[in-house]
């Protein structure tokens, strides 16, 4: 696939239903690390409406075919055709029992898709198209069937044998072997199949469902991790309860399994009743996991559990519809986290993530609608767009219909589609029909890519006491879609007095007077809203709670931003105002330094920070969010041509300036929060740690910080504080940093997840020396290029989160990274493709960097036998 044209695109419009019902699938596994044999027995019934003598088409990849038979007749070479990943049996009778036997090699599977080895056990990953690496089958989500899975294996090597559904039989075999049979009463698509075999330890709990059924909950981990499962188990119980309370959805089997692995391409996988998790999203103990890890675990455990209804009971017709399950399930997990912890803090983190990851994606070579129209490799479409923008679009449906309207829609969706494989249109139809509204125009969000811009302007007329907001929306053309339509945009707005009081609002066109936020719905390219009885020129509080995933343009004065930061009732608007102030201060400094002018600290920003530090009423976690300066990559997105070093210098200058000027305030707040109390998991305690460590991050830019960081490191009883102190020492380039790193390493060298953090904090260090350090760290015994978590934490962090390192002007970062992409492509194309995306924004840099990145992309594209995964990414980028 050298020229990028050979990677064949698949189109949504080409969907055709599968002609066959698969009544059931019996699988027989003879398990071994080196070799596993898989026998499959499938019953095909021709569906009504299809003409007789259809072919049966199955998918398979890297399978050693041992035998095929049809209705008990062995098939020979001439009876079927194997063409690439398809096996075709022409003219099959309307009832056909097909039996196949294949051999596969788990230990050689470095792509971590299909059946593979992780430590002392074997496991599967089938989404999206991994099942075809296990056996021949119609590997597409609209083919659902009942699975009965029998496994046999050596008992001492594989004491635990798991699959989906219920364990219905088991027994001993001669020679120290045993067998187990699992049956899943729910028909499911192949991507939800799972199997686990090996030596695993387990913790168990129970959940009583609302209707009184007892569900056994089990988490399987490697024995040394048994003491790190409590939080995951509690999160699971909370998720089960929450889905009953909020969505009226109850679990449907008597058993729920989670298995944690260190070798996983993604976060976790929702296989029916046998979730498989990246251990990062299961294992936590206060001394090994940060608060962010704890929150991540709760969110991902929730996410996979919620898929049981949104994904498993109702699944996707084809992979173009991926956001049907992912956007909706992310929305559900966001709501879960918001209900469990601080809603406002969670919301801000979601918005920050959307803007810093999804916006650039939507503006780059991989831009696609949440429901793409074509792809080469589906694995490249598990994106921030499909997931996070997908969730933002579901959130707008929720905003428009309200909680009860939304729940009515969900109810109808399940009534209509339980047990089916459906489309996003089916989902929207249920929402619309249940509420008697028309959502057709809203549906454009599913087919249009790119981030809409909303330009807001206003005028106030003191004589008539009228205030008019004019909104203009425009979605710039994207890589694959030139023409854009107007979208339906929920616009939640409030008006403040200059002193910060909330004004009641009344529209010229209406009579109702609203005390708080007013929800308006923009449908056209341009719309005006005139408010009456407005006593003074108000400060507009725009898109409260970020009511639509758009870029908001309004020319705020520093005084208006200050009013919003201090007084607005909406946490998003307060945070956003603080970010805007910081962004403009930093970008202004960039400009000044380009023009040879001296850098100065923005007075309004200084004052705002002083105010925030003095605020004892606000949630400390929200203050921490507001005081965390925008990241360098987010700042880069705001520039015409990215000035890597300028951004870094300007941001650093502001950070130092704030720290120096407000040292006493930071130190005082730090001292209050650093109260010596023992670790607690509560969100209040997490919020205090967040603000404390934000203060520390500033203090290390002053003479006070080093001793504070050293003391915090020495006394810490949790990973959040430990890591913050260690990062602080690195950030200030303290002479103590090397010892601290070495001590951390010697304490945690055998702990994979903790060592990931150790790699990351070194890879993220700005400056020219880091590349060599990263190269050295690749030789560290705890590093392995075969392990996705390691690759992400060292190579991924360097490329994506260390702009001054990766974008070194001599191109050394690019050359190194391209080598890694090529090396990874031979091992794990999915991960290689994710890494290759680091070059996606190449056109936004200066000429020198552009041409350096381009030549690395060309070098990758020219690799003989490059995977479709990487080829799609680099050729899109080059186009
Ligand atoms: N459905 C999972 C994500 C996932 C997708 C692909 C995987 O392997 C290639 C693994 C997991 C989720 O949304 O959690
Ligand atoms: Zn998901």
mmCIF file of C-alpha atoms in Angstrom, residues 457-815:
data_model
loop_
_atom_site.group_PDB
_atom_site.id
_atom_site.type_symbol
_atom_site.label_atom_id
_atom_site.label_comp_id
_atom_site.label_asym_id
_atom_site.label_seq_id
_atom_site.Cartn_x
_atom_site.Cartn_y
_atom_site.Cartn_z
ATOM 1 C CA UNK A 457 -21.762 40.454 18.670
ATOM 2 C CA UNK A 458 -24.023 42.707 20.708
ATOM 3 C CA UNK A 459 -25.462 46.173 21.027
ATOM 4 C CA UNK A 460 -27.173 47.941 23.863
ATOM 5 C CA UNK A 461 -29.543 50.843 23.529
ATOM 6 C CA UNK A 462 -29.815 52.724 26.817
ATOM 7 C CA UNK A 463 -32.811 54.733 25.622
ATOM 8 C CA UNK A 464 -35.007 51.710 24.869
ATOM 9 C CA UNK A 465 -33.272 49.462 27.408
ATOM 10 C CA UNK A 466 -32.909 46.842 24.701
ATOM 11 C CA UNK A 467 -29.985 44.525 24.343
ATOM 12 C CA UNK A 468 -29.432 42.509 21.165
ATOM 13 C CA UNK A 469 -27.192 39.532 20.686
ATOM 14 C CA UNK A 470 -26.390 38.619 17.096
ATOM 15 C CA UNK A 471 -25.149 35.105 16.467
ATOM 16 C CA UNK A 472 -23.600 34.018 13.257
ATOM 17 C CA UNK A 473 -22.618 30.422 12.697
ATOM 18 C CA UNK A 474 -20.145 29.140 10.185
ATOM 19 C CA UNK A 475 -18.442 25.792 9.859
ATOM 20 C CA UNK A 476 -15.183 26.126 7.946
ATOM 21 C CA UNK A 477 -14.614 23.577 5.175
ATOM 22 C CA UNK A 478 -12.808 20.456 6.299
ATOM 23 C CA UNK A 479 -10.344 18.150 4.626
ATOM 24 C CA UNK A 480 -13.023 15.854 3.177
ATOM 25 C CA UNK A 481 -16.101 18.069 3.086
ATOM 26 C CA UNK A 482 -16.120 21.483 1.451
ATOM 27 C CA UNK A 483 -19.715 22.623 1.829
ATOM 28 C CA UNK A 484 -21.316 23.084 5.200
ATOM 29 C CA UNK A 485 -24.892 23.633 6.292
ATOM 30 C CA UNK A 486 -26.305 25.558 9.224
ATOM 31 C CA UNK A 487 -26.701 23.412 12.317
ATOM 32 C CA UNK A 488 -29.187 23.417 15.162
ATOM 33 C CA UNK A 489 -27.265 24.952 18.053
ATOM 34 C CA UNK A 490 -28.638 25.090 21.597
ATOM 35 C CA UNK A 491 -27.554 28.402 23.056
ATOM 36 C CA UNK A 492 -27.804 28.761 26.829
ATOM 37 C CA UNK A 493 -27.288 32.339 27.873
ATOM 38 C CA UNK A 494 -27.394 34.590 30.900
ATOM 39 C CA UNK A 495 -26.853 38.320 31.379
ATOM 40 C CA UNK A 496 -24.844 39.870 34.184
ATOM 41 C CA UNK A 497 -24.548 43.406 35.435
ATOM 42 C CA UNK A 498 -21.080 44.893 35.456
ATOM 43 C CA UNK A 499 -21.037 44.269 39.191
ATOM 44 C CA UNK A 500 -21.797 40.613 38.595
ATOM 45 C CA UNK A 501 -25.483 40.335 39.475
ATOM 46 C CA UNK A 502 -27.622 38.035 37.329
ATOM 47 C CA UNK A 503 -30.245 39.924 35.351
ATOM 48 C CA UNK A 504 -33.657 38.405 34.700
ATOM 49 C CA UNK A 505 -34.192 38.024 30.968
ATOM 50 C CA UNK A 506 -37.175 38.731 28.778
ATOM 51 C CA UNK A 507 -37.157 38.481 25.012
ATOM 52 C CA UNK A 508 -38.762 41.108 22.844
ATOM 53 C CA UNK A 509 -40.746 38.309 21.218
ATOM 54 C CA UNK A 510 -42.042 36.792 24.453
ATOM 55 C CA UNK A 511 -43.567 37.636 27.771
ATOM 56 C CA UNK A 512 -41.870 35.265 30.163
ATOM 57 C CA UNK A 513 -39.278 36.660 32.497
ATOM 58 C CA UNK A 514 -36.605 34.157 33.458
ATOM 59 C CA UNK A 515 -34.432 34.460 36.518
ATOM 60 C CA UNK A 516 -31.512 32.276 35.480
ATOM 61 C CA UNK A 517 -30.164 30.710 32.318
ATOM 62 C CA UNK A 518 -32.256 30.995 29.172
ATOM 63 C CA UNK A 519 -32.060 28.278 26.545
ATOM 64 C CA UNK A 520 -32.355 29.522 22.975
ATOM 65 C CA UNK A 521 -32.120 27.367 19.895
ATOM 66 C CA UNK A 522 -30.279 28.660 16.898
ATOM 67 C CA UNK A 523 -31.329 27.083 13.606
ATOM 68 C CA UNK A 524 -30.192 29.496 10.934
ATOM 69 C CA UNK A 525 -26.916 30.912 9.811
ATOM 70 C CA UNK A 526 -27.635 34.198 11.494
ATOM 71 C CA UNK A 527 -29.987 34.940 14.341
ATOM 72 C CA UNK A 528 -30.703 37.904 16.539
ATOM 73 C CA UNK A 529 -32.087 37.837 20.043
ATOM 74 C CA UNK A 530 -33.309 41.059 21.562
ATOM 75 C CA UNK A 531 -33.809 41.320 25.303
ATOM 76 C CA UNK A 532 -36.016 44.009 26.807
ATOM 77 C CA UNK A 533 -35.997 45.830 30.117
ATOM 78 C CA UNK A 534 -32.254 45.593 30.402
ATOM 79 C CA UNK A 535 -31.139 48.259 32.899
ATOM 80 C CA UNK A 536 -27.502 48.516 31.798
ATOM 81 C CA UNK A 537 -25.177 47.155 29.157
ATOM 82 C CA UNK A 538 -24.839 43.590 30.369
ATOM 83 C CA UNK A 539 -21.943 41.174 30.384
ATOM 84 C CA UNK A 540 -23.126 38.235 28.287
ATOM 85 C CA UNK A 541 -22.569 34.799 29.763
ATOM 86 C CA UNK A 542 -22.481 32.681 26.606
ATOM 87 C CA UNK A 543 -23.070 28.990 26.022
ATOM 88 C CA UNK A 544 -23.509 28.164 29.672
ATOM 89 C CA UNK A 545 -22.512 24.635 30.548
ATOM 90 C CA UNK A 546 -21.061 24.637 27.046
ATOM 91 C CA UNK A 547 -24.468 24.029 25.527
ATOM 92 C CA UNK A 548 -22.971 23.215 22.099
ATOM 93 C CA UNK A 549 -19.559 21.935 20.952
ATOM 94 C CA UNK A 550 -18.612 25.062 19.038
ATOM 95 C CA UNK A 551 -15.860 27.655 19.009
ATOM 96 C CA UNK A 552 -17.283 30.773 20.601
ATOM 97 C CA UNK A 553 -16.068 34.158 19.386
ATOM 98 C CA UNK A 554 -16.940 37.262 21.355
ATOM 99 C CA UNK A 555 -14.700 40.192 21.969
ATOM 100 C CA UNK A 556 -14.676 40.260 25.763
ATOM 101 C CA UNK A 557 -12.941 43.124 27.510
ATOM 102 C CA UNK A 558 -10.636 42.238 30.405
ATOM 103 C CA UNK A 559 -13.176 43.821 32.761
ATOM 104 C CA UNK A 560 -15.982 41.638 31.418
ATOM 105 C CA UNK A 561 -13.848 38.532 31.805
ATOM 106 C CA UNK A 562 -13.046 39.544 35.352
ATOM 107 C CA UNK A 563 -16.750 39.900 36.103
ATOM 108 C CA UNK A 564 -17.476 36.453 34.700
ATOM 109 C CA UNK A 565 -14.547 34.827 36.528
ATOM 110 C CA UNK A 566 -15.692 36.182 39.857
ATOM 111 C CA UNK A 567 -19.457 36.196 39.577
ATOM 112 C CA UNK A 568 -20.972 33.986 36.925
ATOM 113 C CA UNK A 569 -23.243 31.268 38.216
ATOM 114 C CA UNK A 570 -22.019 28.809 35.598
ATOM 115 C CA UNK A 571 -18.799 26.922 36.301
ATOM 116 C CA UNK A 572 -17.968 26.467 32.624
ATOM 117 C CA UNK A 573 -18.295 30.176 31.909
ATOM 118 C CA UNK A 574 -16.122 31.073 34.905
ATOM 119 C CA UNK A 575 -13.449 28.597 33.893
ATOM 120 C CA UNK A 576 -13.626 29.564 30.243
ATOM 121 C CA UNK A 577 -13.270 33.239 31.118
ATOM 122 C CA UNK A 578 -10.112 32.474 33.086
ATOM 123 C CA UNK A 579 -8.753 30.408 30.200
ATOM 124 C CA UNK A 580 -9.549 33.164 27.707
ATOM 125 C CA UNK A 581 -7.705 35.660 29.818
ATOM 126 C CA UNK A 582 -4.672 33.384 30.052
ATOM 127 C CA UNK A 583 -4.735 32.505 26.349
ATOM 128 C CA UNK A 584 -4.816 36.106 25.284
ATOM 129 C CA UNK A 585 -2.079 37.062 27.738
ATOM 130 C CA UNK A 586 0.175 34.262 26.497
ATOM 131 C CA UNK A 587 -0.475 34.886 22.809
ATOM 132 C CA UNK A 588 0.089 38.589 23.315
ATOM 133 C CA UNK A 589 3.487 37.817 24.827
ATOM 134 C CA UNK A 590 4.333 35.586 21.881
ATOM 135 C CA UNK A 591 3.636 38.481 19.570
ATOM 136 C CA UNK A 592 5.680 40.873 21.667
ATOM 137 C CA UNK A 593 8.694 38.634 21.735
ATOM 138 C CA UNK A 594 8.540 38.039 17.980
ATOM 139 C CA UNK A 595 8.625 41.804 17.599
ATOM 140 C CA UNK A 596 11.565 42.068 19.956
ATOM 141 C CA UNK A 597 9.514 43.678 22.712
ATOM 142 C CA UNK A 598 10.002 42.974 26.371
ATOM 143 C CA UNK A 599 7.623 40.518 28.053
ATOM 144 C CA UNK A 600 5.389 41.872 30.782
ATOM 145 C CA UNK A 601 2.874 40.194 33.017
ATOM 146 C CA UNK A 602 -0.759 40.902 32.206
ATOM 147 C CA UNK A 603 -2.222 42.915 35.072
ATOM 148 C CA UNK A 604 -5.771 41.636 34.668
ATOM 149 C CA UNK A 605 -4.577 38.057 34.833
ATOM 150 C CA UNK A 606 -2.560 38.749 37.938
ATOM 151 C CA UNK A 607 -5.566 40.304 39.604
ATOM 152 C CA UNK A 608 -7.822 37.431 38.583
ATOM 153 C CA UNK A 609 -5.399 34.909 40.046
ATOM 154 C CA UNK A 610 -5.132 36.871 43.227
ATOM 155 C CA UNK A 611 -8.907 36.813 43.469
ATOM 156 C CA UNK A 612 -9.084 33.080 42.857
ATOM 157 C CA UNK A 613 -6.401 32.350 45.434
ATOM 158 C CA UNK A 614 -8.336 34.348 47.983
ATOM 159 C CA UNK A 615 -11.621 32.623 47.213
ATOM 160 C CA UNK A 616 -12.340 30.334 50.136
ATOM 161 C CA UNK A 617 -15.928 29.627 49.062
ATOM 162 C CA UNK A 618 -15.348 28.081 45.639
ATOM 163 C CA UNK A 619 -14.740 24.368 45.124
ATOM 164 C CA UNK A 620 -10.934 24.024 45.301
ATOM 165 C CA UNK A 621 -10.991 21.668 42.308
ATOM 166 C CA UNK A 622 -12.674 24.326 40.184
ATOM 167 C CA UNK A 623 -10.098 26.879 41.254
ATOM 168 C CA UNK A 624 -7.375 24.435 40.297
ATOM 169 C CA UNK A 625 -8.949 23.964 36.863
ATOM 170 C CA UNK A 626 -9.152 27.706 36.351
ATOM 171 C CA UNK A 627 -5.568 28.297 37.489
ATOM 172 C CA UNK A 628 -4.069 25.563 35.328
ATOM 173 C CA UNK A 629 -2.777 27.535 32.381
ATOM 174 C CA UNK A 630 -3.923 26.321 28.968
ATOM 175 C CA UNK A 631 -1.639 23.610 27.620
ATOM 176 C CA UNK A 632 0.887 24.368 24.916
ATOM 177 C CA UNK A 633 -0.917 22.294 22.289
ATOM 178 C CA UNK A 634 -4.171 24.135 22.962
ATOM 179 C CA UNK A 635 -2.345 27.446 22.623
ATOM 180 C CA UNK A 636 -0.777 26.201 19.408
ATOM 181 C CA UNK A 637 -4.259 25.623 18.012
ATOM 182 C CA UNK A 638 -5.070 29.294 18.514
ATOM 183 C CA UNK A 639 -2.195 30.478 16.306
ATOM 184 C CA UNK A 640 -2.081 30.926 12.569
ATOM 185 C CA UNK A 641 1.411 29.433 12.324
ATOM 186 C CA UNK A 642 2.473 27.581 15.444
ATOM 187 C CA UNK A 643 5.415 29.166 17.248
ATOM 188 C CA UNK A 644 6.561 26.222 19.347
ATOM 189 C CA UNK A 645 9.333 27.943 21.267
ATOM 190 C CA UNK A 646 7.508 31.230 21.556
ATOM 191 C CA UNK A 647 4.503 29.564 23.177
ATOM 192 C CA UNK A 648 6.692 27.681 25.575
ATOM 193 C CA UNK A 649 8.633 30.782 26.578
ATOM 194 C CA UNK A 650 5.542 32.945 26.950
ATOM 195 C CA UNK A 651 3.658 30.379 28.996
ATOM 196 C CA UNK A 652 6.665 29.875 31.218
ATOM 197 C CA UNK A 653 7.051 33.615 31.655
ATOM 198 C CA UNK A 654 3.441 33.948 32.785
ATOM 199 C CA UNK A 655 3.678 30.951 35.085
ATOM 200 C CA UNK A 656 6.815 32.404 36.698
ATOM 201 C CA UNK A 657 5.372 35.885 36.809
ATOM 202 C CA UNK A 658 2.226 34.738 38.569
ATOM 203 C CA UNK A 659 4.245 32.591 40.925
ATOM 204 C CA UNK A 660 6.675 35.377 41.776
ATOM 205 C CA UNK A 661 4.066 38.043 42.281
ATOM 206 C CA UNK A 662 1.660 35.877 44.223
ATOM 207 C CA UNK A 663 4.175 33.708 46.062
ATOM 208 C CA UNK A 664 2.823 34.560 49.474
ATOM 209 C CA UNK A 665 -0.734 33.754 48.413
ATOM 210 C CA UNK A 666 0.233 30.480 46.792
ATOM 211 C CA UNK A 667 2.270 29.537 49.839
ATOM 212 C CA UNK A 668 -0.525 30.398 52.217
ATOM 213 C CA UNK A 669 -3.101 28.428 50.275
ATOM 214 C CA UNK A 670 -0.655 25.552 49.951
ATOM 215 C CA UNK A 671 -0.030 25.550 53.692
ATOM 216 C CA UNK A 672 -3.754 25.501 54.474
ATOM 217 C CA UNK A 673 -4.346 22.583 52.183
ATOM 218 C CA UNK A 674 -1.237 20.684 53.187
ATOM 219 C CA UNK A 675 -2.746 19.858 56.551
ATOM 220 C CA UNK A 676 -1.077 16.514 57.184
ATOM 221 C CA UNK A 677 -4.345 14.591 57.165
ATOM 222 C CA UNK A 678 -4.182 10.958 56.128
ATOM 223 C CA UNK A 679 -5.237 10.100 52.567
ATOM 224 C CA UNK A 680 -8.940 9.958 51.802
ATOM 225 C CA UNK A 681 -10.641 8.926 48.587
ATOM 226 C CA UNK A 682 -13.556 11.402 48.832
ATOM 227 C CA UNK A 683 -14.078 13.993 46.122
ATOM 228 C CA UNK A 684 -13.594 16.732 48.696
ATOM 229 C CA UNK A 685 -10.153 15.345 49.519
ATOM 230 C CA UNK A 686 -9.322 15.023 45.819
ATOM 231 C CA UNK A 687 -10.361 18.618 45.271
ATOM 232 C CA UNK A 688 -8.058 19.788 48.038
ATOM 233 C CA UNK A 689 -5.151 17.809 46.607
ATOM 234 C CA UNK A 690 -5.849 19.277 43.168
ATOM 235 C CA UNK A 691 -5.588 22.832 44.404
ATOM 236 C CA UNK A 692 -2.670 22.086 46.687
ATOM 237 C CA UNK A 693 -0.676 20.595 43.842
ATOM 238 C CA UNK A 694 -1.623 23.398 41.486
ATOM 239 C CA UNK A 695 -0.181 25.792 44.054
ATOM 240 C CA UNK A 696 2.931 23.641 44.298
ATOM 241 C CA UNK A 697 3.288 23.761 40.508
ATOM 242 C CA UNK A 698 3.560 27.545 40.771
ATOM 243 C CA UNK A 699 5.682 27.544 43.907
ATOM 244 C CA UNK A 700 8.430 25.480 42.293
ATOM 245 C CA UNK A 701 8.913 28.457 39.997
ATOM 246 C CA UNK A 702 9.983 30.445 43.090
ATOM 247 C CA UNK A 703 12.688 30.052 45.700
ATOM 248 C CA UNK A 704 10.201 28.490 48.099
ATOM 249 C CA UNK A 705 9.177 25.533 46.022
ATOM 250 C CA UNK A 706 12.061 23.130 46.212
ATOM 251 C CA UNK A 707 11.931 22.514 49.920
ATOM 252 C CA UNK A 708 8.160 22.202 49.792
ATOM 253 C CA UNK A 709 8.359 19.613 47.037
ATOM 254 C CA UNK A 710 11.055 17.686 48.872
ATOM 255 C CA UNK A 711 9.015 17.697 52.070
ATOM 256 C CA UNK A 712 5.856 16.661 50.253
ATOM 257 C CA UNK A 713 7.694 13.804 48.589
ATOM 258 C CA UNK A 714 9.027 12.603 51.918
ATOM 259 C CA UNK A 715 5.707 12.716 53.739
ATOM 260 C CA UNK A 716 3.310 11.702 50.997
ATOM 261 C CA UNK A 717 1.002 8.743 51.582
ATOM 262 C CA UNK A 718 -0.519 8.764 48.106
ATOM 263 C CA UNK A 719 0.523 8.774 44.460
ATOM 264 C CA UNK A 720 -1.167 12.090 43.622
ATOM 265 C CA UNK A 721 1.017 14.004 46.049
ATOM 266 C CA UNK A 722 4.105 11.930 45.314
ATOM 267 C CA UNK A 723 3.893 12.460 41.605
ATOM 268 C CA UNK A 724 3.112 16.166 41.920
ATOM 269 C CA UNK A 725 6.169 16.657 44.126
ATOM 270 C CA UNK A 726 8.400 14.678 41.813
ATOM 271 C CA UNK A 727 7.110 16.571 38.783
ATOM 272 C CA UNK A 728 7.747 19.801 40.640
ATOM 273 C CA UNK A 729 11.386 18.896 41.193
ATOM 274 C CA UNK A 730 11.777 18.012 37.531
ATOM 275 C CA UNK A 731 9.972 21.141 36.404
ATOM 276 C CA UNK A 732 12.376 23.384 38.314
ATOM 277 C CA UNK A 733 15.344 21.256 37.287
ATOM 278 C CA UNK A 734 16.243 20.775 40.932
ATOM 279 C CA UNK A 735 19.522 19.035 41.771
ATOM 280 C CA UNK A 736 17.357 16.749 43.918
ATOM 281 C CA UNK A 737 15.344 15.554 40.941
ATOM 282 C CA UNK A 738 17.775 12.844 39.880
ATOM 283 C CA UNK A 739 17.848 11.224 43.306
ATOM 284 C CA UNK A 740 14.107 11.449 43.634
ATOM 285 C CA UNK A 741 13.635 9.779 40.252
ATOM 286 C CA UNK A 742 16.103 7.040 41.172
ATOM 287 C CA UNK A 743 14.375 6.370 44.475
ATOM 288 C CA UNK A 744 11.007 6.211 42.775
ATOM 289 C CA UNK A 745 12.399 3.801 40.212
ATOM 290 C CA UNK A 746 13.951 1.493 42.765
ATOM 291 C CA UNK A 747 10.750 1.380 44.776
ATOM 292 C CA UNK A 748 8.442 0.733 41.832
ATOM 293 C CA UNK A 749 10.575 -0.987 39.219
ATOM 294 C CA UNK A 750 8.487 -4.151 39.295
ATOM 295 C CA UNK A 751 5.195 -2.296 39.006
ATOM 296 C CA UNK A 752 4.147 -1.821 35.404
ATOM 297 C CA UNK A 753 1.516 0.870 35.930
ATOM 298 C CA UNK A 754 3.592 2.981 38.286
ATOM 299 C CA UNK A 755 6.582 2.743 35.970
ATOM 300 C CA UNK A 756 4.390 4.130 33.177
ATOM 301 C CA UNK A 757 4.155 7.327 35.219
ATOM 302 C CA UNK A 758 7.907 7.328 35.728
ATOM 303 C CA UNK A 759 8.439 7.126 31.983
ATOM 304 C CA UNK A 760 5.867 9.836 31.264
ATOM 305 C CA UNK A 761 7.143 12.478 33.635
ATOM 306 C CA UNK A 762 10.559 12.183 32.032
ATOM 307 C CA UNK A 763 9.287 12.113 28.450
ATOM 308 C CA UNK A 764 7.298 15.301 28.975
ATOM 309 C CA UNK A 765 10.260 17.392 30.153
ATOM 310 C CA UNK A 766 10.677 20.296 27.767
ATOM 311 C CA UNK A 767 13.910 21.008 25.991
ATOM 312 C CA UNK A 768 16.535 19.461 23.767
ATOM 313 C CA UNK A 769 17.886 16.838 26.173
ATOM 314 C CA UNK A 770 14.725 14.853 26.500
ATOM 315 C CA UNK A 771 15.023 12.992 23.218
ATOM 316 C CA UNK A 772 18.243 11.352 24.375
ATOM 317 C CA UNK A 773 16.655 10.503 27.682
ATOM 318 C CA UNK A 774 13.721 8.895 25.859
ATOM 319 C CA UNK A 775 16.150 6.845 23.782
ATOM 320 C CA UNK A 776 17.906 5.687 26.946
ATOM 321 C CA UNK A 777 14.619 4.847 28.587
ATOM 322 C CA UNK A 778 13.689 2.599 25.677
ATOM 323 C CA UNK A 779 16.530 0.363 26.894
ATOM 324 C CA UNK A 780 15.159 0.265 30.443
ATOM 325 C CA UNK A 781 14.148 -3.243 31.554
ATOM 326 C CA UNK A 782 10.647 -1.987 32.365
ATOM 327 C CA UNK A 783 10.149 -0.714 28.820
ATOM 328 C CA UNK A 784 8.872 -2.861 25.981
ATOM 329 C CA UNK A 785 7.923 -1.688 22.520
ATOM 330 C CA UNK A 786 5.458 -4.573 22.396
ATOM 331 C CA UNK A 787 3.416 -3.149 25.238
ATOM 332 C CA UNK A 788 0.924 -0.402 24.296
ATOM 333 C CA UNK A 789 0.913 1.223 27.743
ATOM 334 C CA UNK A 790 4.676 1.574 27.602
ATOM 335 C CA UNK A 791 4.594 2.938 24.090
ATOM 336 C CA UNK A 792 1.927 5.472 25.036
ATOM 337 C CA UNK A 793 3.661 6.575 28.220
ATOM 338 C CA UNK A 794 7.119 7.072 26.753
ATOM 339 C CA UNK A 795 6.897 7.501 22.984
ATOM 340 C CA UNK A 796 3.342 8.824 22.843
ATOM 341 C CA UNK A 797 3.906 11.344 25.624
ATOM 342 C CA UNK A 798 7.075 12.625 23.990
ATOM 343 C CA UNK A 799 5.406 13.061 20.598
ATOM 344 C CA UNK A 800 2.053 14.422 21.719
ATOM 345 C CA UNK A 801 2.707 16.261 24.978
ATOM 346 C CA UNK A 802 6.226 17.589 24.625
ATOM 347 C CA UNK A 803 6.116 20.183 21.857
ATOM 348 C CA UNK A 804 9.588 21.635 22.396
ATOM 349 C CA UNK A 805 11.080 18.141 22.366
ATOM 350 C CA UNK A 806 9.145 16.626 19.497
ATOM 351 C CA UNK A 807 9.266 19.739 17.352
ATOM 352 C CA UNK A 808 13.008 20.384 17.860
ATOM 353 C CA UNK A 809 13.992 22.564 14.919
ATOM 354 C CA UNK A 810 16.634 20.119 13.676
ATOM 355 C CA UNK A 811 13.997 17.433 13.052
ATOM 356 C CA UNK A 812 15.579 14.921 15.425
ATOM 357 C CA UNK A 813 12.275 14.372 17.234
ATOM 358 C CA UNK A 814 10.480 13.701 13.962
ATOM 359 C CA UNK A 815 13.092 11.249 12.704
#
